XYZ file of C-alpha atoms in Angstrom:
474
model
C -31.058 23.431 12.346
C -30.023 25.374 15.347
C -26.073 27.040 15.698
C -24.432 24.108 16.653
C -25.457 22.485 13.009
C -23.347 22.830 9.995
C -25.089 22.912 6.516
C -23.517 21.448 3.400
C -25.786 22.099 0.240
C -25.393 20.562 -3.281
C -27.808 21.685 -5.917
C -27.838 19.900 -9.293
C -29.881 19.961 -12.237
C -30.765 21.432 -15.359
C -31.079 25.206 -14.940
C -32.579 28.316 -16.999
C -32.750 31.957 -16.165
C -35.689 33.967 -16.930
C -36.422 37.356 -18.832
C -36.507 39.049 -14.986
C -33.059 38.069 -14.229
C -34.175 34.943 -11.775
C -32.674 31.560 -12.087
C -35.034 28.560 -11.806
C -34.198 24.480 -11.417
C -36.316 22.342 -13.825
C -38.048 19.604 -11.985
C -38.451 16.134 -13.779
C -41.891 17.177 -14.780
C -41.610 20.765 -15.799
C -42.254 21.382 -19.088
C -40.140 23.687 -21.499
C -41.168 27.484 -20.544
C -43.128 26.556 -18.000
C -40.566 27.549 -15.091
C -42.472 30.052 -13.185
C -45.193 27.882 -13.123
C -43.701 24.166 -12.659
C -39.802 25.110 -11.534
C -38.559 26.221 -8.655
C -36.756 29.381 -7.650
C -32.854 28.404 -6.775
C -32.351 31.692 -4.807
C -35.355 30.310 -1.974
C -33.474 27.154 -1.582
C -30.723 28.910 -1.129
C -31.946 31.459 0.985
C -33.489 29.141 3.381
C -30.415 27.377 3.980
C -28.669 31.305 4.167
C -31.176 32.454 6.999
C -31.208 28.875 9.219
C -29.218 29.090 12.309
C -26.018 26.821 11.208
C -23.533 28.577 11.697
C -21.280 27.506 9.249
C -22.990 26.925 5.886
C -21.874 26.106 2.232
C -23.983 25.840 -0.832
C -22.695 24.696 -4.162
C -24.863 25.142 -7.219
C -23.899 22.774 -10.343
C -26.466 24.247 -12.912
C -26.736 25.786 -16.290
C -26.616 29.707 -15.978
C -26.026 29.912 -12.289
C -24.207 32.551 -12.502
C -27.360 34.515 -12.696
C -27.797 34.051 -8.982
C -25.026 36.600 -8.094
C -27.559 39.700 -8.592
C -30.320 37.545 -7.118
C -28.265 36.959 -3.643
C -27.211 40.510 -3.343
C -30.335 41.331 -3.107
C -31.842 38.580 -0.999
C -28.565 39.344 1.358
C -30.084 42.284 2.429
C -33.152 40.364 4.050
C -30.787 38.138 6.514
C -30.796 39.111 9.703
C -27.927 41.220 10.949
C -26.538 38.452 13.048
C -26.581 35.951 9.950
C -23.738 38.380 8.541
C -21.361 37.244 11.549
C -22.054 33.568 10.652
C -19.861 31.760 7.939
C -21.997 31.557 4.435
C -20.767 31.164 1.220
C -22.492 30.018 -2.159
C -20.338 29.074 -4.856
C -21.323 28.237 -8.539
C -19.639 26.536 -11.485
C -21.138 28.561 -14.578
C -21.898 32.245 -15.109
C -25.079 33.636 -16.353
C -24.403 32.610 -19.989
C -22.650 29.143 -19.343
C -23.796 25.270 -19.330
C -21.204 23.168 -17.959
C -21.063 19.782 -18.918
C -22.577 16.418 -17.011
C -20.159 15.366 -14.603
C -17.810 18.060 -15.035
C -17.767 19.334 -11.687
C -17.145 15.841 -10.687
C -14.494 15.659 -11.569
C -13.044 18.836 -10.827
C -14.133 17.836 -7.333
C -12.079 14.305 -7.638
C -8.946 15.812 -8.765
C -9.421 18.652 -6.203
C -9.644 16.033 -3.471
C -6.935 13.777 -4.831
C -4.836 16.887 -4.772
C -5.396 17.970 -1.051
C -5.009 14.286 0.405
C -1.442 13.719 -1.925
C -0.265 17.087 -2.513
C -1.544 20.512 -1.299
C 0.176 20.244 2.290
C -2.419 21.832 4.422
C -1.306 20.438 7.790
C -4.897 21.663 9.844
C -8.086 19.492 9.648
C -10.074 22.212 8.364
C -9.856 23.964 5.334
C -11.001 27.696 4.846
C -13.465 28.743 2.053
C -10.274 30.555 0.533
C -8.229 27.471 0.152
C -10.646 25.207 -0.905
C -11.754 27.740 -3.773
C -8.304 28.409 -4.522
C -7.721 24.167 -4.593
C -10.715 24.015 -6.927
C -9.818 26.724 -9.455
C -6.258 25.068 -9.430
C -7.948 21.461 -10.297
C -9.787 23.593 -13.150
C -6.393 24.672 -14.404
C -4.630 21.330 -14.278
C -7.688 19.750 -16.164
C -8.147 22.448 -18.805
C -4.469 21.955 -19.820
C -4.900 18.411 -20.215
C -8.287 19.572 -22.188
C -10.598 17.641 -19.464
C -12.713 20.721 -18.041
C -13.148 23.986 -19.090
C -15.702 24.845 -15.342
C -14.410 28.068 -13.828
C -15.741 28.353 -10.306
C -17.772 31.401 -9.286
C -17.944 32.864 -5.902
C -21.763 34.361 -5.676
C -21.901 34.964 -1.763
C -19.976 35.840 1.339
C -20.458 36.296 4.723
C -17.886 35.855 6.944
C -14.251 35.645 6.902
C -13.263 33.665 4.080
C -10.024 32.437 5.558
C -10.936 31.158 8.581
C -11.444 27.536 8.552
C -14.608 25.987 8.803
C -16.590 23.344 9.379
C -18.123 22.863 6.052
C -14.233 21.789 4.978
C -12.489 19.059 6.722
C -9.213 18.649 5.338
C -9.072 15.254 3.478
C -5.178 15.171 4.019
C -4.864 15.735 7.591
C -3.617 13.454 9.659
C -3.102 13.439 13.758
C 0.403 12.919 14.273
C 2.353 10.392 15.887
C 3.051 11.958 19.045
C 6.556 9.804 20.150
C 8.066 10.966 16.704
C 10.036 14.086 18.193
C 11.023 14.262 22.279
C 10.696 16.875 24.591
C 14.403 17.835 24.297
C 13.618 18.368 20.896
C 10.518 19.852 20.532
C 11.495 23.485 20.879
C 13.619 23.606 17.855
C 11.751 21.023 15.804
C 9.110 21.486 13.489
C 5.308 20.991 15.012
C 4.346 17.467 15.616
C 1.957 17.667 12.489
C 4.544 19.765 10.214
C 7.241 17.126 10.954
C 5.001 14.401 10.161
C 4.752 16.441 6.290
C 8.176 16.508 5.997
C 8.050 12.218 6.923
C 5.919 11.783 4.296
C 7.803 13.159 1.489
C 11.385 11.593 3.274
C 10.092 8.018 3.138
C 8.650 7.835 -0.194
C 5.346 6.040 0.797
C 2.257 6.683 -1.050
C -0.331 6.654 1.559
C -0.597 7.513 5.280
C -0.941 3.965 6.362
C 2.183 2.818 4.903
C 5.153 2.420 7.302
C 7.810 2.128 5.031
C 10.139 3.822 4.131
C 11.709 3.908 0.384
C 13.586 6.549 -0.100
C 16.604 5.669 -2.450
C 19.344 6.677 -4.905
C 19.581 10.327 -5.267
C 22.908 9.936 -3.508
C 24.654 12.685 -5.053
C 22.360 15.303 -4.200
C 21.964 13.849 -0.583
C 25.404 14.072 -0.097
C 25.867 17.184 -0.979
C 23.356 18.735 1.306
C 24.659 16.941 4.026
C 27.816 18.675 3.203
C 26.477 21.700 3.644
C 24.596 21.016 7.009
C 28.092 19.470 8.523
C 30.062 22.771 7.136
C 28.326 24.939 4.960
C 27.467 28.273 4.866
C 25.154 30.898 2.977
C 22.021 29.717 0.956
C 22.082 26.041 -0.774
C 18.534 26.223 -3.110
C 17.058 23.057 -4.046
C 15.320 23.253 -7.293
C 14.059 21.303 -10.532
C 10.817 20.890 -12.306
C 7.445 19.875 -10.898
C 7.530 15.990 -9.364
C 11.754 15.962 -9.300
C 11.665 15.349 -5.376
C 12.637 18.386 -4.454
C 10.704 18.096 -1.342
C 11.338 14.379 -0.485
C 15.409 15.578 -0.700
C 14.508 18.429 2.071
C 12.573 16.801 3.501
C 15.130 13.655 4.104
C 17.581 15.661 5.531
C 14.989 17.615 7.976
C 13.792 14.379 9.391
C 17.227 12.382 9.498
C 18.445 15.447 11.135
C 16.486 14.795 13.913
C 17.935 13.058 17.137
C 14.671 11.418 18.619
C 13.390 10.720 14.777
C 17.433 8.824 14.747
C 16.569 7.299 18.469
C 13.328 5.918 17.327
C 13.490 2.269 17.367
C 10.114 2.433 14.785
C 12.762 3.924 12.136
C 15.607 1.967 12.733
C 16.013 0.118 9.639
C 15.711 3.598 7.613
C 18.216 5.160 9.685
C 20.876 1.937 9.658
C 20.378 1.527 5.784
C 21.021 5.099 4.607
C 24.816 6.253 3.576
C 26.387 7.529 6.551
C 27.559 10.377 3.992
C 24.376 11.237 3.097
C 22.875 11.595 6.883
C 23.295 15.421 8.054
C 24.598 15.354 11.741
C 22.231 15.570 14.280
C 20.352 18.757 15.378
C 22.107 20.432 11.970
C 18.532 21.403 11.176
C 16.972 23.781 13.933
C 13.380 25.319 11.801
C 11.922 24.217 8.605
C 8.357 25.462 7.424
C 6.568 25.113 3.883
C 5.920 27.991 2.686
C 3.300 27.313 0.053
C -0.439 28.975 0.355
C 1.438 30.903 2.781
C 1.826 34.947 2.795
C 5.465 36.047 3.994
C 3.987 37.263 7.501
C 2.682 33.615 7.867
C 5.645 32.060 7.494
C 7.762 34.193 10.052
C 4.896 33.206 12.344
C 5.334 29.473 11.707
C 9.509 29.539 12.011
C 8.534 31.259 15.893
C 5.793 28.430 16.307
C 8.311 25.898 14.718
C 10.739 27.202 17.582
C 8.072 27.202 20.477
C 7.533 30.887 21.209
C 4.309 32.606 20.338
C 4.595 35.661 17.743
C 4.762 39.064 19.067
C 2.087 41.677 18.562
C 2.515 44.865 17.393
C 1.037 48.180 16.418
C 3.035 48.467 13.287
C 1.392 46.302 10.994
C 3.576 47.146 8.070
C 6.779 46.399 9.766
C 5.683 42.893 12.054
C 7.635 40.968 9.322
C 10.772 42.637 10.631
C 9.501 42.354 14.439
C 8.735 38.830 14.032
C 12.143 38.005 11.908
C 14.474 39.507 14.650
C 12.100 37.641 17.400
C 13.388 34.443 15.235
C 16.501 35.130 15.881
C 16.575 36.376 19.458
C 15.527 32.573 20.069
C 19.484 31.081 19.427
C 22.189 31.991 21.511
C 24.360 34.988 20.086
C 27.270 33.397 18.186
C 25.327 30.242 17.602
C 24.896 29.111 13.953
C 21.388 28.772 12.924
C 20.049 26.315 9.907
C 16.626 27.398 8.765
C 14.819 25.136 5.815
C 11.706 26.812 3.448
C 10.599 24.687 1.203
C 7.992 25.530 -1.550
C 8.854 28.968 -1.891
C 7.432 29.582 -5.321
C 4.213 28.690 -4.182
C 3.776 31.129 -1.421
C 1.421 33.597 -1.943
C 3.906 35.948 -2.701
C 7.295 34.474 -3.101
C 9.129 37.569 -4.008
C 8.180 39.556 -1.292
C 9.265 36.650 0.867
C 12.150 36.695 -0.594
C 13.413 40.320 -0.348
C 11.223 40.446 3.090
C 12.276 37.076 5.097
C 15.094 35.545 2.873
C 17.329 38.353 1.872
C 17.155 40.192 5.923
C 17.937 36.199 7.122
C 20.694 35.785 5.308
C 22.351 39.979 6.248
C 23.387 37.491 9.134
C 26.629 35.839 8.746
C 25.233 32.826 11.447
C 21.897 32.022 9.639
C 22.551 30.181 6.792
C 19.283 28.725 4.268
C 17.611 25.543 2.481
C 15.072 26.645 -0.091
C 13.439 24.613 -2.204
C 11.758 26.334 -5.345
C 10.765 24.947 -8.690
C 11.717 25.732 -11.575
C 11.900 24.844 -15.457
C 13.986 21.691 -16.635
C 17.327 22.441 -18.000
C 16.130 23.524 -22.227
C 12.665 23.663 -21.819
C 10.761 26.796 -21.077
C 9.899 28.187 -18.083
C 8.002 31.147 -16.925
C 9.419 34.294 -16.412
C 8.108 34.272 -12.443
C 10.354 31.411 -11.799
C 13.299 32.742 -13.622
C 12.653 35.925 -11.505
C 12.721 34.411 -8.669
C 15.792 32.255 -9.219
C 17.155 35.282 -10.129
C 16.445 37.564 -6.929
C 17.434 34.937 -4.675
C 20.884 35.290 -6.052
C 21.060 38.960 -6.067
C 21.670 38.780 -2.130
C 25.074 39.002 -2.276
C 26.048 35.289 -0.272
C 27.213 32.351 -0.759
C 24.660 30.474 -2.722
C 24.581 26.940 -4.008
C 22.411 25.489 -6.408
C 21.305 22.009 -6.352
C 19.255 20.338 -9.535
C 16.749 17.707 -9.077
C 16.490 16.862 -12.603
C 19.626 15.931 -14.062
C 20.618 13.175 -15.966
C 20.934 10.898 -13.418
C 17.091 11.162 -12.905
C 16.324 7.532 -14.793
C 18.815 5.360 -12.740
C 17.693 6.686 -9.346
C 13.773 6.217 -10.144
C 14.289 2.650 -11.319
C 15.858 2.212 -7.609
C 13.211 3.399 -5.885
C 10.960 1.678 -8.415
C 12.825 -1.671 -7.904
C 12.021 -1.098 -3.848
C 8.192 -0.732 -4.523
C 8.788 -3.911 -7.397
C 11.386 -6.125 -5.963
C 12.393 -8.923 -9.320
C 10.330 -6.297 -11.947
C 13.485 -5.068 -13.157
C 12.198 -4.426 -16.975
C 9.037 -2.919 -15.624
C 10.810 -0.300 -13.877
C 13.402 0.727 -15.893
C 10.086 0.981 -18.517
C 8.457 3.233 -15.961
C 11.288 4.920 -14.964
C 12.047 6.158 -18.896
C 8.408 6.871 -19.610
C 8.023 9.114 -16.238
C 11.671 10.780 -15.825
C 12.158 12.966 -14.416
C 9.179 13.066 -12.470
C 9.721 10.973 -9.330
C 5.653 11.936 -8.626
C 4.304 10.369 -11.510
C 6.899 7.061 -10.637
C 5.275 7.121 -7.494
C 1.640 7.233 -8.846
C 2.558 4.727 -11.344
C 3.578 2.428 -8.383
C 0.293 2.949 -6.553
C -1.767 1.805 -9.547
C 0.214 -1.178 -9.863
C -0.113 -2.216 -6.470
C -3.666 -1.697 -6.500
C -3.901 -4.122 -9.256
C -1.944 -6.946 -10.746
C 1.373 -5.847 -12.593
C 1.677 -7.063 -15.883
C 3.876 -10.024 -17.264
C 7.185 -9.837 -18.720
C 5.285 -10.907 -22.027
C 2.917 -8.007 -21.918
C 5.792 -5.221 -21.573
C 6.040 -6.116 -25.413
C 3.030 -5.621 -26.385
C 2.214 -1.813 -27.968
C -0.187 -0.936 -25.132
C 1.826 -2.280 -22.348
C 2.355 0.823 -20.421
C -1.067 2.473 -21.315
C -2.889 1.325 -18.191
C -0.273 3.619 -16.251
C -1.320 6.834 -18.023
């Protein structure tokens, strides 16, 4: 391989580690105890994919006991050549010394991590770095252990490198190259990237894939109103929040992109644009940045609102105070006098969403002409929640302004799904008030629901009867 070569390694099979601390793969025909004989070391296939000249190289071992490696590389790390160390190398394992996963449990870890990043994780770039995509596959782990799937923790043995640049090893399974007619050159400074605003189109229209052009967002019209309210008049914070899967997002995001003049000017989206509730449409331009903050630290998403507004962040010697630097550079960019409208969705799942709260949020609002959108999630209304997101709710409301709260998961959660259910399964009106019961108020899992019906047949009126009628949908 030479440096322009990137190096993906898998390594599967049944494992053991030896009485000298070395971890060996059993070959079909090595027989029990007979691994320093008939197996073969791990750590040398490893090491010769460590010391080739790819620059960017990622080895994953799915094996009994790998964990054992971790002493092994430290040791063999001290053999690569001093310019290997500048390269990008990273091994990763899915047991510890003393653990066996199971047959196809890293599998599947790996399908619902992917599933995740192309639906859900956001990443806008179209590669991922080796921090993300561990932190995506320790999330997966989570999901699946609650749902008592998996039990694989992942195990990071080696790194050289920074870990959160993006690399080659990682394309990002849910990028997607923008449209590039969606937002004008009028626009553009004070609209979200070409790529970000294509995020917030996706969660707007409701589709469930990037190929599909439609658009089906519906009902909701109470909350839509509202928070075109507050864009015509408003002032302060207005926080949209609910539990996971409410729409929180697809609400911001509506009013981000139908806030738009050249998204409202573009004859592709017409028919969106003429069939929405003129009471529900914010007025044009009433939205001037809007970032998502999530997998972001608070730094990160000062620098995006700047990018987001067309000016590149300052530099400075002070690296504890850039936040500051960087928030009053924000706000150099508008006319003095001149309201600004700022939207940050997915603040709970920055990296640190109380510091970028007290550090971004609270400063922002000091200034009677900025007023906020967040979106945050939190607990249903009498079911438990954890005490981070009560926290949080909590410390966004300490900052002494105007702030209204908006709920995404209210009682009027079941009527609006079966609308948007009825646009996805025009006639199925049993089906989806069926679905819409079973799934409320989770307008995600309506929207997976949707996409598995589509992909097959839906069932007959006479099967809805039947005790297992909905159990395909689980």
């Amino acid at each position: 391989m030479t440096d322009a070569d990137t190096a993906v390694v898998y390594v599967t099979g049944h494992g053991v580690r030896s009485g000298s601390g070395r971890h060996y793969l059993m070959l079909p025909d090595t027989p029990h105890g007979h691994h320093l004989a008939r197996g073969y070391p791990t750590a040398d296939l490893i090491a010769a994919a460590l010391a080739s000249h790819a620059r960017h190289v990622l080895v994953i071992v799915n094996s009994c006991f790998a964990g054992e490696l971790d002493a092994e590389l430290a040791q063999l790390r001290k053999d690569l050549p001093a310019e290997r160390r500048h390269a990008s190398l990273t091994v990763l394992t899915t047991a510890d010394f003393d653990e066996m996963p199971r047959a196809s449990e890293f599998t599947v870890v790996l399908g619902e991590t992917h599933r995740f990043l192309t639906e859900r994780a956001g990443y806008t770039a179209p590669l991922l770095s080796i921090d993300e995509f561990v932190r995506e596959l320790e999330a997966a782990c989570r999901r699946l252990a609650d749902a008592g799937t998996s039990v694989l923790q992942i195990r990071h043995v080696l790194q050289e490198g920074d870990r959160a640049e993006p690399t080659l090893c990682l394309p990002n399974p849910g990028y997607r190259p923008p449209p590039p007619t969606l937002v004008g050159k009028s626009r553009r400074q004070l609209a979200a990237p070409t790529r970000e605003l294509d995020y917030w189109l996706d969660r707007a229209s409701g589709r469930i894939s990037a190929t599909d052009p439609g658009w089906y967002f519906t009902g909701r019209g109470e909350l839509t109103t509202q928070l075109a309210r507050f864009l015509t008049y408003g002032t302060g914070m207005l926080v949209i929040t609910g539990a996971a899967g409410t729409g929180k997002s697809a609400i911001i995001a509506r009013a981000v992109t139908l806030s738009d003049p050249d998204f409202l000017a573009n004859p592709h989206y017409a028919d969106a644009v003429a069939s929405a509730d003129p009471d529900t449409v914010p007025p044009p331009g009433s939205v001037d940045l809007a970032v998502l903050a999530r997998n972001k630290t608070t730094e990160e998403i000062t620098e995006q609102l700047l990018t987001a507004a067309g000016v590149t962040p300052a530099h400075t010697a002070d690296v504890g105070g850039r936040t500051a630097t960087l928030r009053h550079q924000v706000l150099d960019q508008f006319e003095p006098g001149r309201p600004i409208t700022i939207v940050i969705d997915g603040l709970d799942e920055a990296v640190a969403p109380a510091h970028t709260a007290t550090d971004l949020i609270g400063p922002l609002l000091r200034h009677r002409r900025v007023r906020l959108i967040v979106g945050v999630r939190s607990s249903a209304p009498g079911q438990p929640g954890s005490a981070a997101e009560a926290g949080l709710l909590d410390l966004l409301r300490r900052f002494g302004t105007a702030l209204t709260p908006l709920r995404t998961d209210g009682a009027d959660a079941i009527h609006d799904i079966t609308d948007y259910l009825l646009t996805r399964l025009p006639g199925q009106d049993r089906l989806a008030h069926l679905i819409a019961t079973a799934v409320a108020p989770s307008f995600l899992d309506a929207r997976f629901a949707v996409r598995r019906l589509l992909d097959n047949q839906p069932p007959a009126e006479a099967e809805l009867d039947k005790p297992k009628g909905l159990e395909e949908l689980d």
